[in-house]
Short mmCIF file of C-alpha atoms in Angstrom, two decimals:
data_model
loop_
_atom_site.label_atom_id
_atom_site.label_comp_id
_atom_site.label_asym_id
_atom_site.label_seq_id
_atom_site.Cartn_x
_atom_site.Cartn_y
_atom_site.Cartn_z
CA MET G 1 100.16 178.25 33.79
CA GLY G 2 97.82 180.72 34.29
CA LEU G 3 94.23 179.82 35.49
CA CYS G 4 92.81 180.29 31.87
CA GLN G 5 94.71 177.56 30.65
CA TYR G 6 93.05 174.68 32.37
CA TYR G 7 89.73 174.37 30.31
CA LEU G 8 90.70 171.11 28.84
CA LEU G 9 90.68 169.33 32.08
CA SER G 10 86.61 169.76 32.51
CA VAL G 11 86.02 166.16 31.52
CA VAL G 12 87.45 164.93 34.52
CA MET G 13 84.57 165.07 36.43
CA LEU G 14 82.35 162.70 34.39
CA LEU G 15 81.98 159.40 35.81
CA PRO G 16 79.97 156.16 34.46
CA ALA G 17 76.73 156.00 36.17
CA LEU G 18 75.45 153.26 37.99
CA CYS G 19 73.30 150.52 36.30
CA TYR G 20 70.33 151.28 38.02
CA SER G 21 66.98 151.74 35.87
CA GLN G 22 65.30 155.01 36.08
CA TYR G 23 61.93 153.51 35.24
CA SER G 24 61.58 150.63 37.24
CA PHE G 25 61.86 149.36 40.94
CA THR G 26 65.26 148.19 42.46
CA ASN G 27 65.47 146.05 45.44
CA SER G 28 67.22 147.19 48.29
CA ARG G 29 67.44 147.66 52.09
CA ALA G 30 67.08 151.29 54.24
CA THR G 31 67.48 152.13 57.48
CA TYR G 32 67.31 155.74 59.53
CA TYR G 33 70.04 157.76 61.23
CA GLY G 34 69.68 159.39 64.76
CA SER G 35 68.17 162.62 64.63
CA PRO G 36 66.17 164.14 67.81
CA ASP G 37 64.10 166.34 66.03
CA GLY G 38 63.69 163.82 62.79
CA LEU G 39 65.01 166.28 60.20
CA GLY G 40 67.84 165.91 57.93
CA THR G 41 71.33 167.14 59.48
CA PRO G 42 72.91 170.29 58.12
CA THR G 43 76.38 168.98 57.95
CA GLY G 44 75.65 166.47 55.20
CA ALA G 45 78.38 165.24 53.01
CA CYS G 46 76.70 167.35 49.81
CA GLY G 47 77.54 170.32 51.31
CA PHE G 48 73.76 171.49 51.18
CA GLY G 49 74.01 173.26 54.66
CA GLY G 50 70.62 174.25 56.25
CA TYR G 51 69.04 173.31 52.75
CA GLY G 52 70.50 169.47 53.44
CA ARG G 53 68.35 169.68 57.01
CA ASN G 54 65.11 170.84 55.86
CA VAL G 55 64.62 170.52 52.07
CA ASN G 56 61.53 168.44 51.20
CA ASP G 57 59.97 168.75 54.29
CA ALA G 58 63.18 166.80 55.69
CA ASN G 59 62.60 163.91 53.86
CA VAL G 60 66.08 163.37 53.06
CA ALA G 61 68.66 160.35 52.63
CA GLY G 62 72.39 159.78 52.61
CA VAL G 63 73.13 157.23 49.87
CA SER G 64 76.73 155.30 48.86
CA ARG G 65 76.18 153.15 45.84
CA LEU G 66 73.98 155.86 44.26
CA TRP G 67 76.72 158.83 45.40
CA ASN G 68 78.33 159.21 42.04
CA ASN G 69 81.49 161.12 43.01
CA GLY G 70 78.64 163.58 44.40
CA ALA G 71 76.66 164.17 41.46
CA GLY G 72 74.02 162.36 43.51
CA CYS G 73 73.73 164.89 45.44
CA GLY G 74 70.22 166.70 45.09
CA THR G 75 68.84 163.67 43.31
CA CYS G 76 65.34 162.29 44.35
CA TYR G 77 64.02 158.56 44.82
CA GLN G 78 60.98 157.49 45.70
CA VAL G 79 61.45 154.56 48.29
CA ARG G 80 58.94 152.30 49.62
CA CYS G 81 59.16 149.50 52.46
CA THR G 82 57.98 146.00 51.44
CA VAL G 83 56.85 144.79 55.05
CA PRO G 84 53.17 143.61 54.94
CA GLU G 85 50.58 145.32 56.79
CA ILE G 86 53.36 147.91 57.85
CA CYS G 87 54.10 149.71 54.70
CA THR G 88 52.21 151.97 52.59
CA ASP G 89 52.10 151.33 48.82
CA GLU G 90 53.36 154.97 47.84
CA GLY G 91 56.40 155.17 50.42
CA VAL G 92 58.10 158.37 50.37
CA SER G 93 59.88 160.63 47.87
CA VAL G 94 63.13 161.88 49.29
CA VAL G 95 65.97 163.89 48.04
CA VAL G 96 69.71 162.97 48.68
CA THR G 97 71.68 165.28 50.83
CA ASP G 98 74.21 163.24 52.45
CA TYR G 99 76.32 160.07 52.05
CA GLY G 100 76.08 157.17 54.14
CA GLU G 101 77.08 153.27 54.16
CA GLY G 102 75.48 151.01 56.52
CA ASP G 103 74.44 147.39 56.63
CA ASP G 104 74.06 146.62 53.03
CA THR G 105 71.53 149.61 52.58
CA ASP G 106 71.19 151.79 49.37
CA PHE G 107 69.62 154.38 51.84
CA ILE G 108 70.06 155.83 55.52
CA LEU G 109 67.00 158.02 55.63
CA SER G 110 65.96 160.79 58.22
CA PRO G 111 63.68 159.75 60.90
CA ARG G 112 60.70 161.52 59.25
CA ALA G 113 61.49 159.62 55.90
CA TYR G 114 61.51 156.39 57.36
CA GLY G 115 58.39 156.70 59.38
CA ARG G 116 56.65 158.12 56.44
CA MET G 117 57.18 154.74 54.84
CA ALA G 118 54.75 153.36 57.17
CA VAL G 119 50.55 153.26 57.16
CA ALA G 120 49.05 155.00 60.03
CA ASP G 121 50.13 154.31 63.69
CA LYS G 122 52.91 151.67 62.39
CA SER G 123 55.65 153.98 62.16
CA GLU G 124 56.74 152.88 65.78
CA GLU G 125 56.62 149.19 64.51
CA LEU G 126 58.68 150.23 61.37
CA TYR G 127 61.31 152.13 63.54
CA SER G 128 61.64 148.91 65.69
CA HIS G 129 62.80 147.13 62.35
CA GLY G 130 66.04 149.44 62.36
CA VAL G 131 66.54 147.87 58.78
CA VAL G 132 64.06 147.36 56.40
CA ASP G 133 63.72 146.03 52.90
CA VAL G 134 62.57 148.33 50.36
CA GLU G 135 61.89 149.12 46.44
CA PHE G 136 63.19 152.24 45.17
CA GLU G 137 62.95 154.17 42.19
CA ARG G 138 64.53 157.52 40.46
CA VAL G 139 61.92 160.10 40.04
CA PRO G 140 61.91 163.68 39.01
CA CYS G 141 62.22 166.36 41.78
CA ARG G 142 59.44 169.06 42.41
CA PHE G 143 60.48 172.03 44.37
CA ARG G 144 56.87 173.85 43.90
CA GLY G 145 57.82 177.73 44.26
CA TYR G 146 61.34 177.44 43.79
CA ASN G 147 63.89 178.15 41.08
CA VAL G 148 67.34 177.24 40.98
CA MET G 149 69.60 179.07 43.70
CA PHE G 150 73.29 179.54 43.76
CA LYS G 151 74.54 178.92 47.46
CA VAL G 152 77.92 180.59 47.97
CA HIS G 153 79.64 178.04 50.55
CA GLU G 154 80.33 179.08 54.25
CA ASN G 155 84.14 178.26 53.78
CA SER G 156 84.13 180.90 50.89
CA ARG G 157 86.21 183.93 51.32
CA TYR G 158 85.71 187.10 49.48
CA PRO G 159 86.98 187.77 46.88
CA GLN G 160 89.89 185.47 46.74
CA TYR G 161 88.17 181.76 47.24
CA LEU G 162 84.71 180.94 45.56
CA ALA G 163 82.63 177.58 46.54
CA VAL G 164 79.28 177.30 45.29
CA SER G 165 76.36 175.09 44.84
CA MET G 166 73.12 174.83 42.92
CA LEU G 167 70.01 174.26 45.16
CA TYR G 168 66.50 173.39 44.13
CA VAL G 169 67.90 171.66 40.65
CA SER G 170 64.50 169.92 39.63
CA GLY G 171 63.35 167.12 37.29
CA GLN G 172 65.98 164.26 36.54
CA ASN G 173 69.46 166.29 36.25
CA ASP G 174 72.41 165.18 37.55
CA VAL G 175 74.92 168.15 37.89
CA LEU G 176 78.22 166.81 36.60
CA ALA G 177 80.41 170.10 35.99
CA VAL G 178 80.45 173.82 36.80
CA GLU G 179 82.31 176.31 35.09
CA ILE G 180 82.59 180.39 35.59
CA TRP G 181 83.20 183.21 33.15
CA GLN G 182 86.37 184.37 33.37
CA LYS G 183 86.86 188.03 31.99
CA ASP G 184 90.87 188.21 31.83
CA CYS G 185 90.87 185.57 29.59
CA ARG G 186 87.45 185.82 27.77
CA ASP G 187 86.82 182.06 28.36
CA TRP G 188 84.90 179.33 30.52
CA VAL G 189 86.95 177.83 33.10
CA PRO G 190 86.14 174.60 34.89
CA MET G 191 85.73 174.88 38.81
CA ARG G 192 86.87 172.00 40.94
CA ARG G 193 84.36 169.62 42.48
CA ALA G 194 85.40 169.85 46.02
CA PHE G 195 83.28 167.72 47.67
CA GLY G 196 79.51 166.29 47.58
CA ALA G 197 77.53 169.15 45.27
CA VAL G 198 80.36 172.21 46.16
CA PHE G 199 82.32 173.14 43.31
CA ASP G 200 85.45 176.10 44.17
CA ILE G 201 87.76 178.16 42.44
CA SER G 202 90.38 180.57 43.52
CA ASN G 203 90.59 184.12 42.35
CA PRO G 204 87.07 184.18 40.32
CA SER G 205 86.87 187.33 38.15
CA PRO G 206 85.91 190.54 40.17
CA GLY G 207 82.47 191.79 39.71
CA GLU G 208 79.21 189.72 39.02
CA ILE G 209 79.79 186.18 38.48
CA ASN G 210 78.67 184.35 35.58
CA LEU G 211 78.32 180.57 35.56
CA ARG G 212 77.10 177.54 33.79
CA PHE G 213 76.60 173.75 34.64
CA GLN G 214 76.51 170.85 32.85
CA VAL G 215 73.61 168.80 33.88
CA SER G 216 72.30 165.15 32.46
CA GLY G 217 68.69 164.48 32.12
CA SER G 218 66.11 163.34 29.87
CA ALA G 219 67.45 165.83 27.10
CA GLY G 220 70.83 164.06 27.51
CA PHE G 221 73.80 166.14 28.47
CA THR G 222 73.25 170.14 28.46
CA TRP G 223 74.85 173.21 29.63
CA VAL G 224 72.69 175.47 31.30
CA VAL G 225 74.14 179.42 31.45
CA ALA G 226 73.59 181.43 34.49
CA ASN G 227 74.26 185.14 33.63
CA ASN G 228 74.92 186.98 36.73
CA ALA G 229 74.15 184.18 39.09
CA ILE G 230 76.18 185.62 41.77
CA PRO G 231 76.44 189.34 42.38
CA ARG G 232 79.36 191.60 42.71
CA ALA G 233 79.55 191.59 46.34
CA TRP G 234 79.16 188.05 47.04
CA LYS G 235 78.90 186.78 50.78
CA ALA G 236 79.67 183.20 51.99
CA GLY G 237 76.74 181.70 53.14
CA VAL G 238 74.10 183.42 51.19
CA ALA G 239 72.04 181.78 48.41
CA TYR G 240 71.18 184.02 45.48
CA GLY G 241 67.98 182.99 43.06
CA SER G 242 67.62 182.67 39.70
CA ALA G 243 65.16 182.95 36.96
CA ILE G 244 66.44 179.31 36.04
CA GLN G 245 64.00 176.02 36.26
CA LEU G 246 64.88 172.52 35.10
CA GLU G 247 62.54 169.96 33.87
#
């Protein structure tokens, strides 16, 4: 069976969303992972690489119940701890870059993000708790000065295997599916969610790569088309810019 005959299978990636309200805080718990410099990890399960280490000034998190089969990658949450006299009212805004489970927590934060939930001079006291009660809510992602970028994953092999993820997806948008325009059959063909935020396909059409990706957000389910998203002579490990901004 040819590659172009798999189009109807694109719906298999759509999973039920968790029953967390997008507009109110939910009670939970959070902890933090070990990192000597306080930043995120470049080996997170979302497959973001160095972006997952530094995005949002390294205020990042691993999640489990909010993972949503990888569609939770790149989403943003406001997380605030609830320990009196230690925690700020605002808490910290984090980007999901990893999967992680721990002691009945919804968030495993980078050390930097965990410490920023504390008022001035109280971060060490907050660290000493290890695990802390929190409230969280989904919030729009804001990446000032950045449009959506298409990152060719380091495991890609030109020209026969392409794996890609989307970076700087702003707003409250979950990336549910990605499709590639195959010139030989003149049709959109679904890419497989390989892991986390990474979608892949074998034997992509030669030349410039046209992609479209489906997001769920305030406007419902939407397909966003990115013509010439990736250049003809693409390289593994490189992120390519676009003119796309999401709300």
